[in-house]
Amino acid sequence: MGANATTFVPAYVAGEVLTAADLGVTNSGIPVFATTVTRDAAFGGTGEKVLAEGQFAYIEATDQTMYYSGSSWLALGGKLGQVQSTFKADAFSTTSTSFVDVTGLTVDITPSAATSKVLIMAYIANSGSTTNDYFMNLNRGATAICQTTSGSTISTARGFVASAMTLYTTVVFLDSPATTSATTYKIQGKVGSDTMYVNRRGADTLGSTSTITVMEILA
């Protein structure tokens, strides 16, 4: 925690003698907390302020100033709460017929409110060793999201490409994780046969790059 971070917001009473710790909280301006978890635990306990509309707080983990609307915490500065991104420059391959993580196409985000949505944008350079089928999923943790309803094909993207070619797959999806816990979004892949590649062609090692970016959209 930083020098101004606290774990409680005291409620002073008439005649109370203030301690150095009490003055440290007030001298920081608005209360400063390491995470939203420590923020939520700092109100309503014995000797603590009751959370009410108009309360402000600063969160170190996301560098956000937030205010309490009377029903939920909201971030200042419009609807975009935060952006996290991962850039993948190396190659990946798999011969698995079950979905496995594409190494390096994983990104973590901790929503500031359970009402927030997360916009995921992935750009994936992919190829195969032959003109085989291969598949990719967008996952939230262990759960595949952005799914089709056809039943037989459960993937967000399906490749069928000659080994001398590269496909560039884009996935854009607005998710509702309904949590303030750290959340992982990732790309997974599998094959019908032969080999699937990311960031290189099947015929040679000619390389490309891929990215996955997530944005918190505040309620």
Rosetta silent file (secondary structure, phi, psi, omega in degrees, C-alpha in Angstrom):
SEQUENCE: MGANATTFVPAYVAGEVLTAADLGVTNSGIPVFATTVTRDAAFGGTGEKVLAEGQFAYIEATDQTMYYSGSSWLALGGKLGQVQSTFKADAFSTTSTSFVDVTGLTVDITPSAATSKVLIMAYIANSGSTTNDYFMNLNRGATAICQTTSGSTISTARGFVASAMTLYTTVVFLDSPATTSATTYKIQGKVGSDTMYVNRRGADTLGSTSTITVMEILA
SCORE:     score description
SCORE:     0.000 S_00000001
   1 L     0.000  151.028  177.986    0.000    0.000    0.000 S_00000001
   2 L   -76.578  176.338 -175.872    1.077    3.599   -0.606 S_00000001
   3 L   -62.214  -29.955 -177.881    1.830    6.165    2.057 S_00000001
   4 L   -93.548   -6.593 -173.665   -1.762    7.473    2.049 S_00000001
   5 E   -66.107  143.824  179.972   -3.519    4.100    1.913 S_00000001
   6 L  -134.388  168.763  178.264   -5.863    3.236    4.758 S_00000001
   7 L  -122.580    4.863  178.473   -8.045    0.326    5.795 S_00000001
   8 L  -152.431  158.363  174.290  -10.788    2.198    7.664 S_00000001
   9 L  -123.418  102.560 -172.400  -12.746    5.461    7.548 S_00000001
  10 E   -70.696  149.755  171.721  -13.319    6.637   11.141 S_00000001
  11 L  -109.420  109.697 -176.093  -16.503    8.290   12.370 S_00000001
  12 L   -80.868  150.080  177.973  -15.502   10.897   14.949 S_00000001
  13 L  -121.063  159.591 -178.051  -17.683   11.770   17.933 S_00000001
  14 L   -57.685  132.808  177.296  -17.889   14.944   20.008 S_00000001
  15 L    84.691   -2.392 -178.760  -15.034   15.234   22.496 S_00000001
  16 L   -71.333  138.473  175.799  -12.936   12.490   20.913 S_00000001
  17 L   -87.763  120.248 -177.053   -9.174   12.957   21.062 S_00000001
  18 L   -78.592  138.050  177.355   -7.763   12.453   17.565 S_00000001
  19 L   -93.679  171.941  176.600   -4.726   10.243   17.145 S_00000001
  20 H   -61.388  -36.938  178.181   -1.913   10.589   14.610 S_00000001
  21 H   -64.004  -39.702  177.689   -3.536    7.758   12.612 S_00000001
  22 H   -60.847  -45.094 -178.976   -6.836    9.677   12.549 S_00000001
  23 H   -67.567  -32.889  177.454   -5.112   12.780   11.228 S_00000001
  24 H   -61.071  -38.007  178.387   -3.270   10.720    8.608 S_00000001
  25 H   -66.005  -47.115 -176.817   -6.611    9.628    7.139 S_00000001
  26 H   -71.704  -31.947 -178.665   -8.019   13.145    6.968 S_00000001
  27 H   -70.596  -16.342 -178.846   -4.785   14.694    5.672 S_00000001
  28 L   -79.632   -0.085 -176.619   -4.850   12.441    2.586 S_00000001
  29 L    86.883 -107.977  173.500   -7.877   14.321    1.205 S_00000001
  30 L   -91.090  155.542 -179.441  -10.262   11.569    0.187 S_00000001
  31 L   -59.637  140.213 -179.485   -9.745    8.045    1.618 S_00000001
  32 E  -114.890  130.632 -178.983   -7.160    5.986   -0.261 S_00000001
  33 E  -128.436  150.270  179.378   -7.461    2.181   -0.495 S_00000001
  34 L   -66.180  -43.922 -177.774   -5.246   -0.504   -2.013 S_00000001
  35 L  -142.780  173.942  175.341   -8.175   -2.304   -3.702 S_00000001
  36 H   -68.003  -24.260  178.351  -11.968   -2.239   -3.898 S_00000001
  37 H   -67.667  -48.056  178.318  -11.975   -5.068   -1.340 S_00000001
  38 H   -67.081  -32.537  175.044  -10.242   -2.970    1.333 S_00000001
  39 H   -60.242  -49.621 -175.207  -12.505   -0.039    0.388 S_00000001
  40 H   -65.901  -28.603 -179.445  -15.676   -2.064    0.935 S_00000001
  41 H   -81.140   -7.617 -171.505  -14.411   -3.350    4.281 S_00000001
  42 L   -90.139   -3.934 -176.321  -13.661    0.168    5.562 S_00000001
  43 L  -119.822  140.855  170.385  -17.240    1.347    6.066 S_00000001
  44 L    92.296   -5.556  177.815  -19.918    0.427    8.593 S_00000001
  45 L   -82.738 -177.217  179.654  -17.816   -1.341   11.245 S_00000001
  46 L   -61.175  122.827  179.880  -17.343   -0.317   14.861 S_00000001
  47 L    77.893    4.976 -178.444  -16.090    3.267   14.924 S_00000001
  48 E  -105.182  155.386  177.680  -16.266    3.518   11.142 S_00000001
  49 L   -66.391  143.245  175.039  -18.243    5.845    8.914 S_00000001
  50 L   -81.555  130.736 -179.841  -21.474    4.517    7.396 S_00000001
  51 L   -65.943  129.151 -178.010  -21.268    4.392    3.597 S_00000001
  52 L  -145.877  163.943 -179.530  -23.639    6.951    2.067 S_00000001
  53 L   -55.187  134.560  179.400  -24.282    8.761   -1.194 S_00000001
  54 L    98.541   -6.133  177.815  -21.533   11.228   -2.092 S_00000001
  55 L   -69.417  137.054  176.264  -18.651    9.323   -0.494 S_00000001
  56 E  -108.876  156.599  175.506  -15.408    9.449   -2.514 S_00000001
  57 E  -157.407  148.592  175.151  -12.509    6.993   -2.556 S_00000001
  58 E  -111.920  133.700 -178.134   -9.263    6.501   -4.475 S_00000001
  59 E  -109.345  117.757 -177.255   -8.222    2.959   -5.509 S_00000001
  60 L   -66.603  -38.118 -173.164   -4.477    2.359   -5.872 S_00000001
  61 L   -61.302  -32.926 -177.183   -4.806   -0.902   -7.853 S_00000001
  62 L  -118.183    2.726 -178.849   -6.567    0.788  -10.779 S_00000001
  63 L    53.660   47.341 -178.247   -5.572    4.453  -10.225 S_00000001
  64 E  -120.455  140.463  167.063   -9.256    5.429  -10.098 S_00000001
  65 E   -97.832  127.334 -174.518  -11.192    8.013   -8.143 S_00000001
  66 E  -124.534  158.502  175.010  -14.663    6.664   -7.391 S_00000001
  67 E  -134.159  152.906 -178.740  -17.862    7.945   -5.784 S_00000001
  68 E   -96.639  122.201 -174.555  -20.788    6.172   -4.154 S_00000001
  69 L   -82.360   -7.084 -172.608  -24.113    6.901   -5.871 S_00000001
  70 L   109.513  -19.167  178.026  -26.244    5.566   -3.028 S_00000001
  71 L  -132.895  -22.666 -179.803  -26.485    2.115   -4.598 S_00000001
  72 L  -160.328  162.220  174.792  -23.054    1.377   -6.130 S_00000001
  73 E   -83.909  134.120  179.176  -19.515    2.692   -6.588 S_00000001
  74 E  -127.167  148.292 -179.489  -18.915    4.521   -9.873 S_00000001
  75 E   -91.534  144.125  172.701  -15.690    5.804  -11.388 S_00000001
  76 L   -73.528  155.196  172.192  -15.092    9.416  -12.363 S_00000001
  77 L    99.298   23.821  175.492  -14.155   10.205  -15.948 S_00000001
  78 L    93.847 -163.557 -172.674  -16.946    8.766  -18.070 S_00000001
  79 L   -84.154  -20.396 -178.117  -17.879    5.213  -18.998 S_00000001
  80 E   -86.583  111.520 -176.423  -14.395    3.839  -19.719 S_00000001
  81 E   -83.198  -48.134 -177.721  -12.989    2.563  -16.458 S_00000001
  82 E  -163.932  162.009  178.734   -9.677    0.955  -17.479 S_00000001
  83 E  -132.354  131.941  175.088   -7.861   -0.753  -20.351 S_00000001
  84 E  -128.353  143.349 -175.794   -5.604   -3.820  -20.166 S_00000001
  85 E  -148.379  148.587  174.828   -3.828   -5.378  -23.139 S_00000001
  86 E  -126.291  132.658  179.131   -1.446   -8.208  -24.042 S_00000001
  87 E  -110.470  127.927 -179.363    0.746   -8.238  -27.152 S_00000001
  88 E  -113.053  120.893 -178.258    2.002  -11.580  -28.493 S_00000001
  89 L  -111.050  -15.889 -177.502    5.023  -11.557  -30.803 S_00000001
  90 L   -95.263  170.569 -175.863    6.203  -15.188  -30.615 S_00000001
  91 L   -91.743  155.771  177.849    4.764  -18.254  -32.350 S_00000001
  92 E  -139.306  146.395  174.591    2.464  -20.924  -30.927 S_00000001
  93 E  -145.400  154.119  175.191    1.388  -24.298  -32.247 S_00000001
  94 E  -150.606  148.024  171.875   -0.792  -27.161  -31.082 S_00000001
  95 L  -114.592   12.049 -176.986   -1.883  -30.589  -32.313 S_00000001
  96 L   -71.243  137.482  174.649   -4.448  -30.975  -29.512 S_00000001
  97 L   -92.600    2.750  170.994   -7.965  -32.044  -30.486 S_00000001
  98 L  -117.027  152.249 -176.219   -9.223  -30.497  -27.222 S_00000001
  99 L   -63.687  131.986  174.775   -9.105  -26.769  -26.484 S_00000001
 100 E  -129.984  156.612  179.325   -5.835  -25.531  -24.952 S_00000001
 101 E   -66.651  136.509  169.792   -4.686  -22.010  -24.041 S_00000001
 102 E   -80.560  110.162 -174.938   -2.819  -20.105  -26.739 S_00000001
 103 E   -55.799  126.964  176.642    0.283  -19.131  -24.778 S_00000001
 104 E    91.231   -5.632  175.524    0.607  -15.363  -24.462 S_00000001
 105 E  -108.752   58.626 -179.325   -2.950  -14.460  -25.555 S_00000001
 106 E  -133.497  138.775  178.845   -4.228  -13.970  -22.018 S_00000001
 107 E  -141.614  142.311 -178.938   -5.137  -10.726  -20.255 S_00000001
 108 E  -110.559  144.686  175.594   -6.338   -9.993  -16.697 S_00000001
 109 E  -147.090  142.265  176.351   -8.700   -7.268  -15.526 S_00000001
 110 L  -114.520  101.247 -178.725  -10.274   -6.487  -12.140 S_00000001
 111 L   -59.623  143.684 -179.934  -13.600   -4.671  -12.663 S_00000001
 112 L   -81.224  -16.077  178.643  -14.199   -1.796  -10.258 S_00000001
 113 L  -147.139  147.432 -179.601  -17.925   -2.611   -9.977 S_00000001
 114 L   -68.369  -17.920  179.571  -20.016   -5.755  -10.408 S_00000001
 115 L   -85.943   -5.705 -179.211  -22.297   -3.814  -12.771 S_00000001
 116 L   -70.531  150.893  169.082  -19.450   -3.105  -15.209 S_00000001
 117 E  -105.690  161.439  179.034  -19.231   -4.791  -18.593 S_00000001
 118 E  -124.363  121.452  176.847  -15.968   -5.797  -20.257 S_00000001
 119 E   -92.516  119.972 -179.184  -15.353   -5.209  -23.968 S_00000001
 120 E  -107.004  131.638  176.201  -12.926   -7.787  -25.369 S_00000001
 121 E  -130.856  120.453 -179.904  -11.122   -7.261  -28.669 S_00000001
 122 E  -124.712  139.550  177.651   -8.736   -9.908  -30.007 S_00000001
 123 E  -127.419  114.639 -167.545   -6.744   -9.899  -33.241 S_00000001
 124 E  -125.563  121.182  173.769   -5.186  -13.289  -33.995 S_00000001
 125 E   -87.598  121.949 -172.891   -2.821  -14.262  -36.837 S_00000001
 126 E  -142.664  156.250 -179.462   -3.367  -17.983  -37.484 S_00000001
 127 E  -156.333  176.427  178.484   -2.577  -20.746  -39.950 S_00000001
 128 E  -133.530  166.201 -179.493   -2.535  -24.523  -40.320 S_00000001
 129 L   -77.688  -25.812  174.372   -0.097  -27.192  -41.444 S_00000001
 130 L  -142.840 -167.820  176.465   -2.486  -28.278  -44.220 S_00000001
 131 L   -83.566   55.832 -179.194   -5.995  -27.329  -45.298 S_00000001
 132 L   -95.370  161.333  171.891   -7.311  -28.789  -42.030 S_00000001
 133 E   -76.888  137.438  166.785  -10.036  -27.530  -39.731 S_00000001
 134 E  -144.302  161.014 -166.941   -8.934  -25.781  -36.580 S_00000001
 135 E  -135.663  151.993  175.454  -10.913  -23.823  -34.016 S_00000001
 136 E  -134.109  143.348  176.554  -10.514  -20.971  -31.543 S_00000001
 137 E  -120.384  148.464  165.936  -12.501  -19.994  -28.467 S_00000001
 138 E   -99.009  126.624 -176.835  -12.695  -16.821  -26.399 S_00000001
 139 E  -119.322  144.882  162.034  -12.766  -17.752  -22.707 S_00000001
 140 E  -105.437  104.199 -172.939  -13.515  -16.019  -19.424 S_00000001
 141 L    62.351 -125.043 -179.836  -11.458  -18.196  -17.118 S_00000001
 142 L   -91.386    0.698 -175.063  -12.524  -21.770  -17.784 S_00000001
 143 E  -102.070  123.561  175.162  -15.804  -20.715  -19.441 S_00000001
 144 E   -74.198  131.362  179.222  -16.058  -20.343  -23.228 S_00000001
 145 E  -123.545  176.104 -178.166  -17.999  -17.204  -24.192 S_00000001
 146 L    56.576   53.899 -172.592  -19.086  -15.621  -27.495 S_00000001
 147 L  -100.730  154.583  173.771  -20.446  -18.988  -28.613 S_00000001
 148 L   -79.813  170.313  178.239  -22.485  -20.106  -31.615 S_00000001
 149 L  -113.107   11.887 -174.961  -25.868  -21.821  -31.276 S_00000001
 150 L   -74.931  -21.003  179.187  -25.371  -24.423  -34.013 S_00000001
 151 L    92.250  -55.712 -176.540  -24.490  -27.199  -31.588 S_00000001
 152 L   -79.762  -30.987  178.353  -21.864  -28.949  -33.696 S_00000001
 153 L  -111.926  114.209 -174.199  -19.534  -25.946  -33.980 S_00000001
 154 L  -107.444   10.139 -171.374  -18.864  -24.304  -30.612 S_00000001
 155 L   -94.152  157.224  172.324  -16.017  -22.025  -31.630 S_00000001
 156 L   -78.948  -24.326 -178.823  -15.776  -18.263  -32.023 S_00000001
 157 E  -147.994  143.877  179.961  -13.575  -18.764  -35.082 S_00000001
 158 E  -131.379  128.016 -178.266  -12.927  -21.616  -37.502 S_00000001
 159 E  -106.606  142.691  173.478   -9.930  -21.856  -39.799 S_00000001
 160 E  -149.284   92.567 -165.169   -9.568  -23.733  -43.067 S_00000001
 161 L  -143.277  143.891  174.659   -6.463  -22.423  -44.754 S_00000001
 162 L   -66.417  151.503 -174.206   -3.541  -23.603  -46.901 S_00000001
 163 L   -64.293  -20.204  179.660   -0.225  -23.794  -45.042 S_00000001
 164 L   -88.949    6.615 -177.973    1.257  -20.961  -47.134 S_00000001
 165 L  -118.369  157.833  173.689   -1.498  -18.562  -45.996 S_00000001
 166 L  -124.749  131.184  171.436   -2.256  -16.653  -42.796 S_00000001
 167 E   -93.807  147.449  175.814   -5.747  -15.788  -41.575 S_00000001
 168 E  -119.043  103.853 -173.716   -6.270  -12.706  -39.418 S_00000001
 169 E   -96.474  131.099  176.610   -9.178  -13.373  -37.062 S_00000001
 170 E  -115.022  129.930  176.455  -10.887  -10.555  -35.135 S_00000001
 171 E  -122.325  125.748  176.282  -13.142  -11.239  -32.152 S_00000001
 172 E  -127.753  124.280 -175.066  -15.138   -8.426  -30.497 S_00000001
 173 E  -149.250  136.519  176.838  -17.451   -9.292  -27.605 S_00000001
 174 E  -101.295  113.369 -174.717  -19.146   -7.375  -24.756 S_00000001
 175 E  -105.009  154.446  176.049  -19.137   -9.526  -21.630 S_00000001
 176 L  -121.547   83.569 -174.901  -20.950   -9.133  -18.284 S_00000001
 177 L   -71.541  -20.921  176.558  -18.697  -10.868  -15.728 S_00000001
 178 L    54.635   50.031 -178.849  -20.732   -9.550  -12.730 S_00000001
 179 L  -155.287  159.227  169.506  -17.719   -9.506  -10.393 S_00000001
 180 L  -114.686   15.037  176.674  -15.095   -7.266   -8.811 S_00000001
 181 L   -90.320  158.951  176.640  -12.583  -10.115   -8.653 S_00000001
 182 L   -57.559  130.457 -174.764   -9.604  -10.498  -10.981 S_00000001
 183 E  -126.256  133.704 -177.906  -10.908  -11.942  -14.256 S_00000001
 184 E  -107.308  128.467  172.495   -8.868  -13.637  -16.998 S_00000001
 185 E  -112.986  139.600 -175.081   -9.779  -13.518  -20.685 S_00000001
 186 E  -154.469  161.799  175.383   -7.901  -15.750  -23.106 S_00000001
 187 E  -102.950  135.114  175.286   -7.859  -17.374  -26.515 S_00000001
 188 E  -119.428  157.581  179.080   -7.898  -21.162  -26.812 S_00000001
 189 E  -142.844  156.708  172.214   -7.325  -23.369  -29.841 S_00000001
 190 E  -153.566  169.883 -179.776   -7.684  -26.946  -31.036 S_00000001
 191 E  -121.849  158.370  166.939   -7.443  -28.867  -34.314 S_00000001
 192 L   -84.819  -32.999  175.448   -9.545  -31.351  -36.228 S_00000001
 193 L  -165.313  167.402  176.719   -6.291  -32.832  -37.498 S_00000001
 194 L    61.442 -133.697 -170.679   -2.646  -31.881  -38.118 S_00000001
 195 L  -134.309  141.187  172.248   -1.377  -28.597  -36.564 S_00000001
 196 E  -107.054  139.933  179.267   -2.722  -25.121  -35.797 S_00000001
 197 E  -122.966  147.687  169.746   -0.330  -22.149  -35.667 S_00000001
 198 E  -123.671  133.162  178.613   -0.578  -18.640  -34.229 S_00000001
 199 L    70.585   21.213  170.913    1.798  -15.894  -35.396 S_00000001
 200 E  -162.464  160.627  175.236    3.358  -17.983  -38.174 S_00000001
 201 L   -83.901  157.459  176.933    2.425  -19.783  -41.385 S_00000001
 202 L   -70.218  -30.139 -174.665    2.228  -23.547  -41.545 S_00000001
 203 L   -78.129  -24.160 -177.673    4.605  -23.704  -44.511 S_00000001
 204 L  -158.204 -170.754 -177.345    7.439  -21.746  -42.875 S_00000001
 205 L   -99.290   16.808  178.053    8.305  -19.551  -39.885 S_00000001
 206 L   -57.100  121.723 -168.230    7.212  -16.271  -41.474 S_00000001
 207 E   -97.784  162.821  173.546    5.876  -14.418  -38.456 S_00000001
 208 L  -141.390 -176.279  177.663    2.981  -12.136  -37.498 S_00000001
 209 L  -129.821  158.477  179.894    1.702  -10.614  -34.251 S_00000001
 210 E  -138.034  157.725  178.973   -1.511  -10.933  -32.226 S_00000001
 211 E  -142.905  156.137  167.810   -3.180   -8.967  -29.428 S_00000001
 212 E  -137.586  127.179 -175.243   -5.972   -9.243  -26.887 S_00000001
 213 E  -128.540  138.740  177.238   -7.344   -6.080  -25.243 S_00000001
 214 E  -126.425  141.726  178.728  -10.046   -5.634  -22.594 S_00000001
 215 E  -128.126  131.449  174.835  -11.842   -2.444  -21.555 S_00000001
 216 E   -82.775  122.999  177.414  -14.021   -1.960  -18.488 S_00000001
 217 E  -105.119  113.862 -175.164  -17.276   -0.209  -19.468 S_00000001
 218 L   -74.747  150.991 -179.263  -18.884    1.343  -16.392 S_00000001
 219 L   -68.521    0.000    0.000  -22.620    1.080  -15.771 S_00000001
